[in-house]
C-alpha cells in the first residue's frame, strides 16, 4: 500500500501549475456520449476518477485515446447502455452517463450509488429531472433504469437544492429533448458553465449557465467538438492554503481568479497576501494566521471542497474559528486525523470549533476521503517531524502528481 511521507517545516516557494478541473472534465467526458462524432478534450488531468470514467465509457463501446493531456473520444456505436456496480461504487460521478444515454438512446441503466463517506448523497433530483422530461424510472436489483419511448420533452424543472450533478445530468438529457427546458434553482458552479460551453460547441443551445436558471432549447443531433477544460479551482485553492500554512511565497499558474473569490477572501482574512498577475496568483503566507469563520455554501459561496484544507490552516490560527458545513452532512472525518497531529477541533453536527494551537506534530494518519486527504498533506507540511499518510488512493482521485508538484515548491514529500 502506498503512503506519503512528509517532513514538515519548509516554507513553500516557487511556481506550480494547476491541472484541468476534475469536476469539469467528468461531466464533459459523459457528454461525449451524446454524439457519434469524435470529441477532442485538452487539459485533461491524469487522475483515477478520470481513468474510471474513461474505462466506463470504453467498456460501453466508446473508442478513447490519450496523447499527453489530450483525450479523444468517439462514441460511434455503444453496445452497453449501462454503468455497472464496479464503476459506480468506485466513483459516484459515473451516474452522469445517465442523462446523455437517455437523451441519445432513450434508455440507460445505472447501478444505484451506495452510501458515501461524506454523507448520504441521494440522486432524487437527477431522477426528478429525468421523469419531468418524460422518462419512466424503474428500480431493480440495485439498478435504476430510465426509458423513454418517443423522446424526451422539454419542460420546467425546479431543483429543491442547487445540486451540481443534477443540474449537469438534466442539462445533458435536455440538450437533445424536443422543445425548451428550464432548470430553476440550478447550480451556478463554474463547472456547469464549462459543460454548457462544451455542449454549445457540439451544436447545443444552452443559455444561462452560471446563473440560477439554465435554459436548454433541444436540438435534433449534436456533432463532435474540441474543448479546453477550465483549470481546477480546488487544486489551486489547495496550493494556496499550503503556501499560507507554511508561511511560503508561491506563484500558482493557470487559474481563473474569479472562480476563487470566496477562497481568496477567506485567506486574506487570515492575513495571507494574494496578488493577481498574468495567468495566475501569487500567495504570500501570513506571519501570524488570524482565525476566521467559514460557512460552506453552493457557488459563489465558500466551496465545500475547500473546507477540509482551510480547517488545517485554522488549526494553527491565533484564536478560535468556527466552520459550518451546510452542503454535506458528514464532512469532518479529517478532524480526528488532524487531532492526532495535535489539532484542537470539536465537531458538533455540521459545525467544527477549531482552537488554534502553536504547532502541529507529525504522526501516522490516514486519508478518509479526497479533500480530507489533502488537508492532512497541508497539516503535514506545517508540522514538526514526520507525517505518514495512508490510503493515498483517495488523494489520487483528485490531485495530479501532488508529491511532484509540492516537491517542486521545496516541500520534503515522498511516496513510498
Ligand atoms: C459535486 C462535486 C463535488 C462537490 C459537490 C458540491 C463533481 C464530480 N463532484 O458533487 O466535488 O463537493 O458537487 O459542490 O462535480 N443532493 C440531493 N439530491 C440529489 C443530488 C444532491 O439531495 O439528487 C444533495 C446532496 O446530498 C448534497 C448536496 O445536494 O447534500 C450537494 O450535492 P451535489 O451538488 O449534487 O454534489 P455532487 O454533484 O454529487
GROMACS .gro file of C-alpha atoms and ligand atoms in nm:
model
  455
    1UNK     CA    1   0.000   0.000   0.000
    2UNK     CA    2   0.138   0.341  -0.097
    3UNK     CA    3   0.200   0.613   0.162
    4UNK     CA    4   0.300   0.975   0.150
    5UNK     CA    5   0.576   1.070   0.390
    6UNK     CA    6   0.622   1.439   0.466
    7UNK     CA    7   0.883   1.615   0.676
    8UNK     CA    8   0.725   1.948   0.753
    9UNK     CA    9   0.853   2.293   0.831
   10UNK     CA   10   0.968   2.412   0.489
   11UNK     CA   11   0.803   2.739   0.370
   12UNK     CA   12   0.689   2.667   0.014
   13UNK     CA   13   0.842   2.878  -0.261
   14UNK     CA   14   0.846   2.875  -0.640
   15UNK     CA   15   0.593   2.815  -0.912
   16UNK     CA   16   0.331   2.546  -0.962
   17UNK     CA   17   0.089   2.483  -1.249
   18UNK     CA   18  -0.271   2.381  -1.189
   19UNK     CA   19  -0.420   2.097  -1.400
   20UNK     CA   20  -0.759   2.085  -1.572
   21UNK     CA   21  -1.058   2.065  -1.339
   22UNK     CA   22  -1.163   1.714  -1.238
   23UNK     CA   23  -1.519   1.821  -1.170
   24UNK     CA   24  -1.546   1.988  -1.510
   25UNK     CA   25  -1.395   1.707  -1.712
   26UNK     CA   26  -1.604   1.422  -1.564
   27UNK     CA   27  -1.941   1.553  -1.694
   28UNK     CA   28  -1.775   1.664  -2.019
   29UNK     CA   29  -1.647   1.310  -2.080
   30UNK     CA   30  -2.002   1.185  -2.011
   31UNK     CA   31  -2.131   1.443  -2.263
   32UNK     CA   32  -1.911   1.296  -2.540
   33UNK     CA   33  -2.163   1.007  -2.543
   34UNK     CA   34  -2.420   1.249  -2.689
   35UNK     CA   35  -2.266   1.232  -3.037
   36UNK     CA   36  -2.133   0.967  -3.272
   37UNK     CA   37  -1.857   1.207  -3.383
   38UNK     CA   38  -1.511   1.245  -3.232
   39UNK     CA   39  -1.460   1.491  -2.944
   40UNK     CA   40  -1.116   1.621  -2.851
   41UNK     CA   41  -1.062   1.740  -2.493
   42UNK     CA   42  -0.749   1.930  -2.391
   43UNK     CA   43  -0.613   1.987  -2.042
   44UNK     CA   44  -0.747   1.656  -1.911
   45UNK     CA   45  -0.579   1.563  -1.581
   46UNK     CA   46  -0.448   1.207  -1.530
   47UNK     CA   47  -0.647   1.123  -1.219
   48UNK     CA   48  -0.802   0.798  -1.102
   49UNK     CA   49  -1.152   0.947  -1.130
   50UNK     CA   50  -1.085   1.043  -1.492
   51UNK     CA   51  -0.939   0.698  -1.565
   52UNK     CA   52  -1.250   0.543  -1.408
   53UNK     CA   53  -1.495   0.731  -1.630
   54UNK     CA   54  -1.279   0.668  -1.939
   55UNK     CA   55  -1.276   0.295  -1.852
   56UNK     CA   56  -1.654   0.307  -1.808
   57UNK     CA   57  -1.728   0.462  -2.149
   58UNK     CA   58  -1.470   0.231  -2.314
   59UNK     CA   59  -1.646  -0.067  -2.156
   60UNK     CA   60  -1.968   0.064  -2.312
   61UNK     CA   61  -1.805   0.068  -2.657
   62UNK     CA   62  -1.661   0.421  -2.695
   63UNK     CA   63  -1.317   0.449  -2.856
   64UNK     CA   64  -1.082   0.658  -2.645
   65UNK     CA   65  -0.723   0.772  -2.692
   66UNK     CA   66  -0.477   0.976  -2.486
   67UNK     CA   67  -0.194   1.192  -2.605
   68UNK     CA   68  -0.034   1.375  -2.314
   69UNK     CA   69  -0.314   1.596  -2.174
   70UNK     CA   70  -0.547   1.544  -2.470
   71UNK     CA   71  -0.821   1.286  -2.466
   72UNK     CA   72  -1.019   1.190  -2.776
   73UNK     CA   73  -1.349   1.005  -2.754
   74UNK     CA   74  -1.557   0.859  -3.036
   75UNK     CA   75  -1.882   0.707  -2.915
   76UNK     CA   76  -1.986   0.594  -3.261
   77UNK     CA   77  -2.153   0.273  -3.154
   78UNK     CA   78  -2.223   0.171  -2.798
   79UNK     CA   79  -2.306  -0.190  -2.721
   80UNK     CA   80  -2.383  -0.146  -2.349
   81UNK     CA   81  -2.600   0.133  -2.210
   82UNK     CA   82  -2.517   0.061  -1.852
   83UNK     CA   83  -2.287   0.161  -1.566
   84UNK     CA   84  -2.227  -0.148  -1.353
   85UNK     CA   85  -2.175  -0.167  -0.976
   86UNK     CA   86  -1.793  -0.185  -1.006
   87UNK     CA   87  -1.787   0.160  -1.175
   88UNK     CA   88  -2.048   0.343  -0.968
   89UNK     CA   89  -1.914   0.210  -0.638
   90UNK     CA   90  -1.566   0.342  -0.731
   91UNK     CA   91  -1.699   0.680  -0.834
   92UNK     CA   92  -2.043   0.838  -0.791
   93UNK     CA   93  -1.988   1.063  -1.092
   94UNK     CA   94  -2.047   0.750  -1.311
   95UNK     CA   95  -2.414   0.841  -1.263
   96UNK     CA   96  -2.354   1.132  -1.503
   97UNK     CA   97  -2.375   0.897  -1.803
   98UNK     CA   98  -2.747   0.855  -1.743
   99UNK     CA   99  -2.854   1.191  -1.893
  100UNK     CA  100  -2.653   1.153  -2.218
  101UNK     CA  101  -2.759   0.788  -2.272
  102UNK     CA  102  -3.124   0.864  -2.210
  103UNK     CA  103  -3.108   1.159  -2.450
  104UNK     CA  104  -2.935   0.976  -2.735
  105UNK     CA  105  -3.060   0.618  -2.698
  106UNK     CA  106  -3.380   0.658  -2.499
  107UNK     CA  107  -3.258   0.426  -2.225
  108UNK     CA  108  -2.993   0.385  -1.957
  109UNK     CA  109  -2.928   0.155  -1.665
  110UNK     CA  110  -2.704   0.268  -1.382
  111UNK     CA  111  -2.626   0.098  -1.055
  112UNK     CA  112  -2.766   0.293  -0.762
  113UNK     CA  113  -2.481   0.479  -0.591
  114UNK     CA  114  -2.450   0.348  -0.238
  115UNK     CA  115  -2.367   0.539   0.079
  116UNK     CA  116  -2.071   0.768   0.066
  117UNK     CA  117  -1.830   0.861   0.341
  118UNK     CA  118  -1.911   1.234   0.319
  119UNK     CA  119  -2.286   1.190   0.351
  120UNK     CA  120  -2.584   1.009   0.205
  121UNK     CA  121  -2.572   1.191  -0.131
  122UNK     CA  122  -2.908   1.090  -0.281
  123UNK     CA  123  -2.987   1.111  -0.655
  124UNK     CA  124  -3.355   1.203  -0.623
  125UNK     CA  125  -3.309   1.538  -0.801
  126UNK     CA  126  -3.145   1.374  -1.103
  127UNK     CA  127  -3.437   1.129  -1.125
  128UNK     CA  128  -3.696   1.402  -1.073
  129UNK     CA  129  -3.544   1.586  -1.370
  130UNK     CA  130  -3.550   1.279  -1.595
  131UNK     CA  131  -3.910   1.199  -1.509
  132UNK     CA  132  -4.019   1.562  -1.569
  133UNK     CA  133  -3.861   1.522  -1.915
  134UNK     CA  134  -4.086   1.218  -1.971
  135UNK     CA  135  -3.867   0.922  -1.874
  136UNK     CA  136  -4.006   0.618  -1.691
  137UNK     CA  137  -3.786   0.532  -1.396
  138UNK     CA  138  -3.776   0.183  -1.251
  139UNK     CA  139  -3.555   0.017  -0.992
  140UNK     CA  140  -3.449  -0.345  -0.981
  141UNK     CA  141  -3.164  -0.540  -0.819
  142UNK     CA  142  -2.986  -0.224  -0.710
  143UNK     CA  143  -3.008  -0.062  -1.054
  144UNK     CA  144  -3.200   0.242  -1.175
  145UNK     CA  145  -3.336   0.212  -1.524
  146UNK     CA  146  -3.466   0.509  -1.721
  147UNK     CA  147  -3.651   0.471  -2.051
  148UNK     CA  148  -3.840   0.698  -2.283
  149UNK     CA  149  -4.041   0.581  -2.585
  150UNK     CA  150  -4.084   0.881  -2.812
  151UNK     CA  151  -3.802   1.106  -2.698
  152UNK     CA  152  -3.767   1.343  -2.405
  153UNK     CA  153  -3.987   1.653  -2.398
  154UNK     CA  154  -3.862   1.992  -2.278
  155UNK     CA  155  -4.021   2.122  -1.958
  156UNK     CA  156  -3.969   2.335  -1.646
  157UNK     CA  157  -3.775   2.165  -1.364
  158UNK     CA  158  -3.731   2.321  -1.020
  159UNK     CA  159  -3.449   2.177  -0.809
  160UNK     CA  160  -3.513   2.180  -0.433
  161UNK     CA  161  -3.138   2.223  -0.384
  162UNK     CA  162  -2.891   2.356  -0.646
  163UNK     CA  163  -2.724   2.018  -0.697
  164UNK     CA  164  -2.422   2.030  -0.926
  165UNK     CA  165  -2.461   1.674  -1.054
  166UNK     CA  166  -2.839   1.700  -1.107
  167UNK     CA  167  -2.803   2.029  -1.298
  168UNK     CA  168  -2.540   1.868  -1.523
  169UNK     CA  169  -2.725   1.542  -1.578
  170UNK     CA  170  -3.050   1.723  -1.664
  171UNK     CA  171  -2.869   1.964  -1.899
  172UNK     CA  172  -2.720   1.666  -2.086
  173UNK     CA  173  -3.059   1.495  -2.111
  174UNK     CA  174  -3.244   1.810  -2.219
  175UNK     CA  175  -2.995   1.909  -2.489
  176UNK     CA  176  -3.149   1.654  -2.731
  177UNK     CA  177  -3.509   1.684  -2.600
  178UNK     CA  178  -3.795   1.821  -2.800
  179UNK     CA  179  -3.852   2.189  -2.707
  180UNK     CA  180  -3.737   2.415  -2.426
  181UNK     CA  181  -3.624   2.303  -2.079
  182UNK     CA  182  -3.575   2.550  -1.793
  183UNK     CA  183  -3.383   2.431  -1.487
  184UNK     CA  184  -3.475   2.659  -1.198
  185UNK     CA  185  -3.265   2.689  -0.882
  186UNK     CA  186  -2.984   2.538  -1.088
  187UNK     CA  187  -2.631   2.510  -0.951
  188UNK     CA  188  -2.410   2.802  -1.061
  189UNK     CA  189  -2.066   2.641  -1.032
  190UNK     CA  190  -1.801   2.725  -1.297
  191UNK     CA  191  -1.801   2.355  -1.397
  192UNK     CA  192  -2.165   2.395  -1.511
  193UNK     CA  193  -2.057   2.682  -1.736
  194UNK     CA  194  -1.773   2.469  -1.878
  195UNK     CA  195  -2.017   2.188  -1.956
  196UNK     CA  196  -2.258   2.434  -2.122
  197UNK     CA  197  -1.972   2.571  -2.334
  198UNK     CA  198  -1.886   2.218  -2.445
  199UNK     CA  199  -2.249   2.132  -2.524
  200UNK     CA  200  -2.281   2.456  -2.726
  201UNK     CA  201  -1.958   2.375  -2.915
  202UNK     CA  202  -2.128   2.044  -3.007
  203UNK     CA  203  -2.423   2.238  -3.150
  204UNK     CA  204  -2.640   2.253  -2.838
  205UNK     CA  205  -2.841   2.560  -2.736
  206UNK     CA  206  -2.779   2.617  -2.367
  207UNK     CA  207  -2.805   2.961  -2.208
  208UNK     CA  208  -2.799   3.096  -1.855
  209UNK     CA  209  -2.533   2.852  -1.725
  210UNK     CA  210  -2.367   3.011  -1.424
  211UNK     CA  211  -2.698   3.163  -1.310
  212UNK     CA  212  -2.992   3.016  -1.118
  213UNK     CA  213  -3.191   2.947  -1.437
  214UNK     CA  214  -3.043   2.737  -1.716
  215UNK     CA  215  -3.242   2.720  -2.040
  216UNK     CA  216  -3.187   2.445  -2.292
  217UNK     CA  217  -3.350   2.459  -2.635
  218UNK     CA  218  -3.339   2.099  -2.759
  219UNK     CA  219  -3.170   2.017  -3.092
  220UNK     CA  220  -3.209   1.702  -3.300
  221UNK     CA  221  -2.841   1.597  -3.307
  222UNK     CA  222  -2.501   1.705  -3.180
  223UNK     CA  223  -2.166   1.693  -3.356
  224UNK     CA  224  -1.808   1.641  -3.236
  225UNK     CA  225  -1.624   1.932  -3.072
  226UNK     CA  226  -1.286   2.040  -2.938
  227UNK     CA  227  -1.269   2.185  -2.589
  228UNK     CA  228  -1.008   2.305  -2.340
  229UNK     CA  229  -1.107   2.218  -1.982
  230UNK     CA  230  -1.103   2.501  -1.723
  231UNK     CA  231  -0.833   2.496  -1.452
  232UNK     CA  232  -0.909   2.316  -1.128
  233UNK     CA  233  -1.011   2.579  -0.871
  234UNK     CA  234  -0.993   2.329  -0.583
  235UNK     CA  235  -0.641   2.221  -0.673
  236UNK     CA  236  -0.540   2.589  -0.693
  237UNK     CA  237  -0.707   2.658  -0.358
  238UNK     CA  238  -0.524   2.364  -0.201
  239UNK     CA  239  -0.183   2.503  -0.307
  240UNK     CA  240  -0.289   2.847  -0.184
  241UNK     CA  241  -0.364   2.707   0.163
  242UNK     CA  242  -0.038   2.506   0.160
  243UNK     CA  243   0.154   2.828   0.093
  244UNK     CA  244  -0.038   3.008   0.367
  245UNK     CA  245   0.019   2.747   0.641
  246UNK     CA  246   0.393   2.720   0.572
  247UNK     CA  247   0.443   3.098   0.558
  248UNK     CA  248   0.554   3.048   0.198
  249UNK     CA  249   0.559   3.262  -0.113
  250UNK     CA  250   0.444   3.086  -0.431
  251UNK     CA  251   0.309   3.165  -0.777
  252UNK     CA  252   0.022   2.947  -0.899
  253UNK     CA  253  -0.010   2.928  -1.274
  254UNK     CA  254  -0.325   2.855  -1.476
  255UNK     CA  255  -0.601   2.986  -1.252
  256UNK     CA  256  -0.921   3.178  -1.314
  257UNK     CA  257  -0.919   3.425  -1.025
  258UNK     CA  258  -1.293   3.484  -1.049
  259UNK     CA  259  -1.356   3.115  -0.960
  260UNK     CA  260  -1.151   3.151  -0.642
  261UNK     CA  261  -1.314   3.465  -0.499
  262UNK     CA  262  -1.453   3.310  -0.178
  263UNK     CA  263  -1.125   3.126  -0.108
  264UNK     CA  264  -0.919   3.440  -0.172
  265UNK     CA  265  -1.148   3.642   0.058
  266UNK     CA  266  -1.107   3.396   0.348
  267UNK     CA  267  -0.732   3.358   0.302
  268UNK     CA  268  -0.694   3.735   0.304
  269UNK     CA  269  -0.888   3.745   0.632
  270UNK     CA  270  -0.633   3.503   0.779
  271UNK     CA  271  -0.360   3.753   0.687
  272UNK     CA  272  -0.231   3.597   0.364
  273UNK     CA  273  -0.150   3.828   0.073
  274UNK     CA  274  -0.288   3.732  -0.265
  275UNK     CA  275  -0.162   3.917  -0.570
  276UNK     CA  276  -0.307   3.884  -0.917
  277UNK     CA  277  -0.073   3.866  -1.208
  278UNK     CA  278  -0.071   3.717  -1.557
  279UNK     CA  279  -0.250   3.383  -1.575
  280UNK     CA  280  -0.202   3.317  -1.208
  281UNK     CA  281  -0.183   3.427  -0.848
  282UNK     CA  282   0.099   3.494  -0.603
  283UNK     CA  283   0.027   3.381  -0.248
  284UNK     CA  284   0.233   3.506   0.045
  285UNK     CA  285   0.163   3.330   0.374
  286UNK     CA  286   0.080   3.539   0.684
  287UNK     CA  287   0.331   3.588   0.964
  288UNK     CA  288   0.051   3.518   1.211
  289UNK     CA  289  -0.260   3.324   1.100
  290UNK     CA  290  -0.576   3.505   1.213
  291UNK     CA  291  -0.883   3.293   1.299
  292UNK     CA  292  -1.183   3.320   1.064
  293UNK     CA  293  -1.533   3.175   1.049
  294UNK     CA  294  -1.620   2.978   0.738
  295UNK     CA  295  -1.956   2.854   0.612
  296UNK     CA  296  -1.966   2.629   0.307
  297UNK     CA  297  -2.235   2.708   0.051
  298UNK     CA  298  -2.315   2.638  -0.312
  299UNK     CA  299  -2.119   2.859  -0.555
  300UNK     CA  300  -2.045   3.150  -0.532
  301UNK     CA  301  -2.021   3.071  -0.159
  302UNK     CA  302  -1.720   2.908   0.004
  303UNK     CA  303  -1.675   2.564  -0.159
  304UNK     CA  304  -1.732   2.253   0.050
  305UNK     CA  305  -1.440   2.101  -0.145
  306UNK     CA  306  -1.207   2.352   0.029
  307UNK     CA  307  -1.348   2.310   0.380
  308UNK     CA  308  -1.106   2.039   0.496
  309UNK     CA  309  -0.800   2.225   0.367
  310UNK     CA  310  -0.892   2.556   0.535
  311UNK     CA  311  -0.965   2.364   0.856
  312UNK     CA  312  -0.600   2.251   0.855
  313UNK     CA  313  -0.485   2.611   0.816
  314UNK     CA  314  -0.706   2.728   1.104
  315UNK     CA  315  -0.565   2.465   1.341
  316UNK     CA  316  -0.258   2.695   1.350
  317UNK     CA  317  -0.453   3.022   1.388
  318UNK     CA  318  -0.407   3.267   1.668
  319UNK     CA  319  -0.755   3.209   1.818
  320UNK     CA  320  -1.077   3.016   1.760
  321UNK     CA  321  -1.254   2.966   1.425
  322UNK     CA  322  -1.598   2.824   1.360
  323UNK     CA  323  -1.655   2.618   1.048
  324UNK     CA  324  -2.006   2.533   0.936
  325UNK     CA  325  -2.062   2.274   0.666
  326UNK     CA  326  -2.401   2.321   0.501
  327UNK     CA  327  -2.360   2.118   0.180
  328UNK     CA  328  -2.278   1.767   0.311
  329UNK     CA  329  -2.381   1.628   0.647
  330UNK     CA  330  -2.073   1.425   0.734
  331UNK     CA  331  -1.769   1.604   0.611
  332UNK     CA  332  -1.545   1.639   0.916
  333UNK     CA  333  -1.377   1.298   0.922
  334UNK     CA  334  -1.039   1.468   0.877
  335UNK     CA  335  -1.089   1.637   1.219
  336UNK     CA  336  -0.999   1.320   1.411
  337UNK     CA  337  -0.691   1.263   1.200
  338UNK     CA  338  -0.584   1.626   1.247
  339UNK     CA  339  -0.632   1.579   1.622
  340UNK     CA  340  -0.368   1.301   1.606
  341UNK     CA  341  -0.131   1.572   1.486
  342UNK     CA  342  -0.212   1.796   1.784
  343UNK     CA  343  -0.504   1.998   1.644
  344UNK     CA  344  -0.781   2.108   1.881
  345UNK     CA  345  -1.110   2.058   1.694
  346UNK     CA  346  -1.451   1.994   1.843
  347UNK     CA  347  -1.715   1.872   1.597
  348UNK     CA  348  -2.083   1.903   1.675
  349UNK     CA  349  -2.305   1.801   1.385
  350UNK     CA  350  -2.238   2.033   1.097
  351UNK     CA  351  -2.015   2.268   1.297
  352UNK     CA  352  -1.649   2.242   1.392
  353UNK     CA  353  -1.489   2.466   1.650
  354UNK     CA  354  -1.120   2.495   1.578
  355UNK     CA  355  -0.898   2.635   1.853
  356UNK     CA  356  -0.565   2.734   1.710
  357UNK     CA  357  -0.258   2.563   1.859
  358UNK     CA  358   0.101   2.691   1.847
  359UNK     CA  359   0.222   2.391   1.647
  360UNK     CA  360   0.129   2.056   1.489
  361UNK     CA  361   0.341   1.746   1.519
  362UNK     CA  362   0.394   1.474   1.260
  363UNK     CA  363   0.201   1.149   1.310
  364UNK     CA  364   0.074   0.842   1.129
  365UNK     CA  365  -0.264   0.935   0.982
  366UNK     CA  366  -0.499   0.815   0.713
  367UNK     CA  367  -0.681   0.994   0.433
  368UNK     CA  368  -1.053   0.941   0.487
  369UNK     CA  369  -1.167   1.100   0.159
  370UNK     CA  370  -1.021   1.308  -0.123
  371UNK     CA  371  -1.024   1.658   0.029
  372UNK     CA  372  -0.971   1.526   0.382
  373UNK     CA  373  -0.652   1.365   0.247
  374UNK     CA  374  -0.539   1.700   0.102
  375UNK     CA  375  -0.599   1.856   0.445
  376UNK     CA  376  -0.361   1.604   0.603
  377UNK     CA  377  -0.090   1.687   0.349
  378UNK     CA  378  -0.133   2.058   0.431
  379UNK     CA  379  -0.106   1.986   0.803
  380UNK     CA  380   0.198   1.763   0.743
  381UNK     CA  381   0.375   2.044   0.554
  382UNK     CA  382   0.347   2.265   0.863
  383UNK     CA  383   0.408   2.000   1.131
  384UNK     CA  384   0.733   1.928   1.306
  385UNK     CA  385   0.877   1.585   1.235
  386UNK     CA  386   0.742   1.320   1.002
  387UNK     CA  387   0.383   1.268   0.889
  388UNK     CA  388   0.291   0.942   0.721
  389UNK     CA  389  -0.038   0.941   0.529
  390UNK     CA  390  -0.202   0.609   0.439
  391UNK     CA  391  -0.491   0.547   0.194
  392UNK     CA  392  -0.334   0.777  -0.064
  393UNK     CA  393  -0.570   0.640  -0.331
  394UNK     CA  394  -0.832   0.890  -0.204
  395UNK     CA  395  -0.593   1.178  -0.282
  396UNK     CA  396  -0.502   1.038  -0.626
  397UNK     CA  397  -0.869   1.066  -0.726
  398UNK     CA  398  -0.837   1.444  -0.749
  399UNK     CA  399  -0.473   1.564  -0.742
  400UNK     CA  400  -0.240   1.509  -1.035
  401UNK     CA  401   0.122   1.440  -0.931
  402UNK     CA  402   0.073   1.607  -0.596
  403UNK     CA  403   0.406   1.498  -0.448
  404UNK     CA  404   0.593   1.610  -0.763
  405UNK     CA  405   0.422   1.950  -0.761
  406UNK     CA  406   0.482   2.006  -0.389
  407UNK     CA  407   0.846   1.890  -0.418
  408UNK     CA  408   0.896   2.147  -0.691
  409UNK     CA  409   0.788   2.407  -0.431
  410UNK     CA  410   1.056   2.282  -0.193
  411UNK     CA  411   0.843   2.050   0.022
  412UNK     CA  412   1.001   1.734   0.160
  413UNK     CA  413   0.739   1.482   0.047
  414UNK     CA  414   0.785   1.130  -0.086
  415UNK     CA  415   0.560   0.848  -0.198
  416UNK     CA  416   0.675   0.510  -0.072
  417LIG     C1  417  -2.023   1.783  -0.693
  417LIG     C2  418  -1.874   1.768  -0.693
  417LIG     C3  419  -1.822   1.757  -0.551
  417LIG     C4  420  -1.869   1.874  -0.467
  417LIG     C5  421  -2.021   1.891  -0.477
  417LIG     C6  422  -2.071   2.016  -0.409
  417LIG     C7  423  -1.836   1.653  -0.902
  417LIG     C8  424  -1.795   1.528  -0.973
  417LIG     N1  425  -1.840   1.649  -0.769
  417LIG     O1  426  -2.077   1.664  -0.635
  417LIG     O2  427  -1.678   1.755  -0.556
  417LIG     O3  428  -1.835   1.853  -0.333
  417LIG     O4  429  -2.060   1.898  -0.616
  417LIG     O5  430  -2.007   2.128  -0.459
  417LIG     O6  431  -1.861   1.755  -0.964
  417LIG     N2  432  -2.841   1.617  -0.328
  417LIG     C9  433  -2.970   1.570  -0.310
  417LIG     N3  434  -3.032   1.506  -0.413
  417LIG    C10  435  -2.971   1.487  -0.534
  417LIG    C11  436  -2.840   1.536  -0.552
  417LIG    C12  437  -2.778   1.601  -0.446
  417LIG     O7  438  -3.028   1.585  -0.203
  417LIG     O8  439  -3.033   1.428  -0.625
  417LIG    C13  440  -2.774   1.684  -0.215
  417LIG    C14  441  -2.651   1.604  -0.170
  417LIG     O9  442  -2.685   1.505  -0.077
  417LIG    C15  443  -2.566   1.711  -0.108
  417LIG    C16  444  -2.600   1.834  -0.190
  417LIG    O10  445  -2.721   1.806  -0.260
  417LIG    O11  446  -2.602   1.733   0.025
  417LIG    C17  447  -2.493   1.873  -0.291
  417LIG    O12  448  -2.472   1.767  -0.381
  417LIG     P1  449  -2.435   1.792  -0.533
  417LIG    O13  450  -2.426   1.937  -0.561
  417LIG    O14  451  -2.527   1.710  -0.616
  417LIG    O15  452  -2.291   1.728  -0.539
  417LIG     P2  453  -2.233   1.632  -0.648
  417LIG    O16  454  -2.278   1.674  -0.784
  417LIG    O17  455  -2.250   1.491  -0.607
   0.00000   0.00000   0.00000
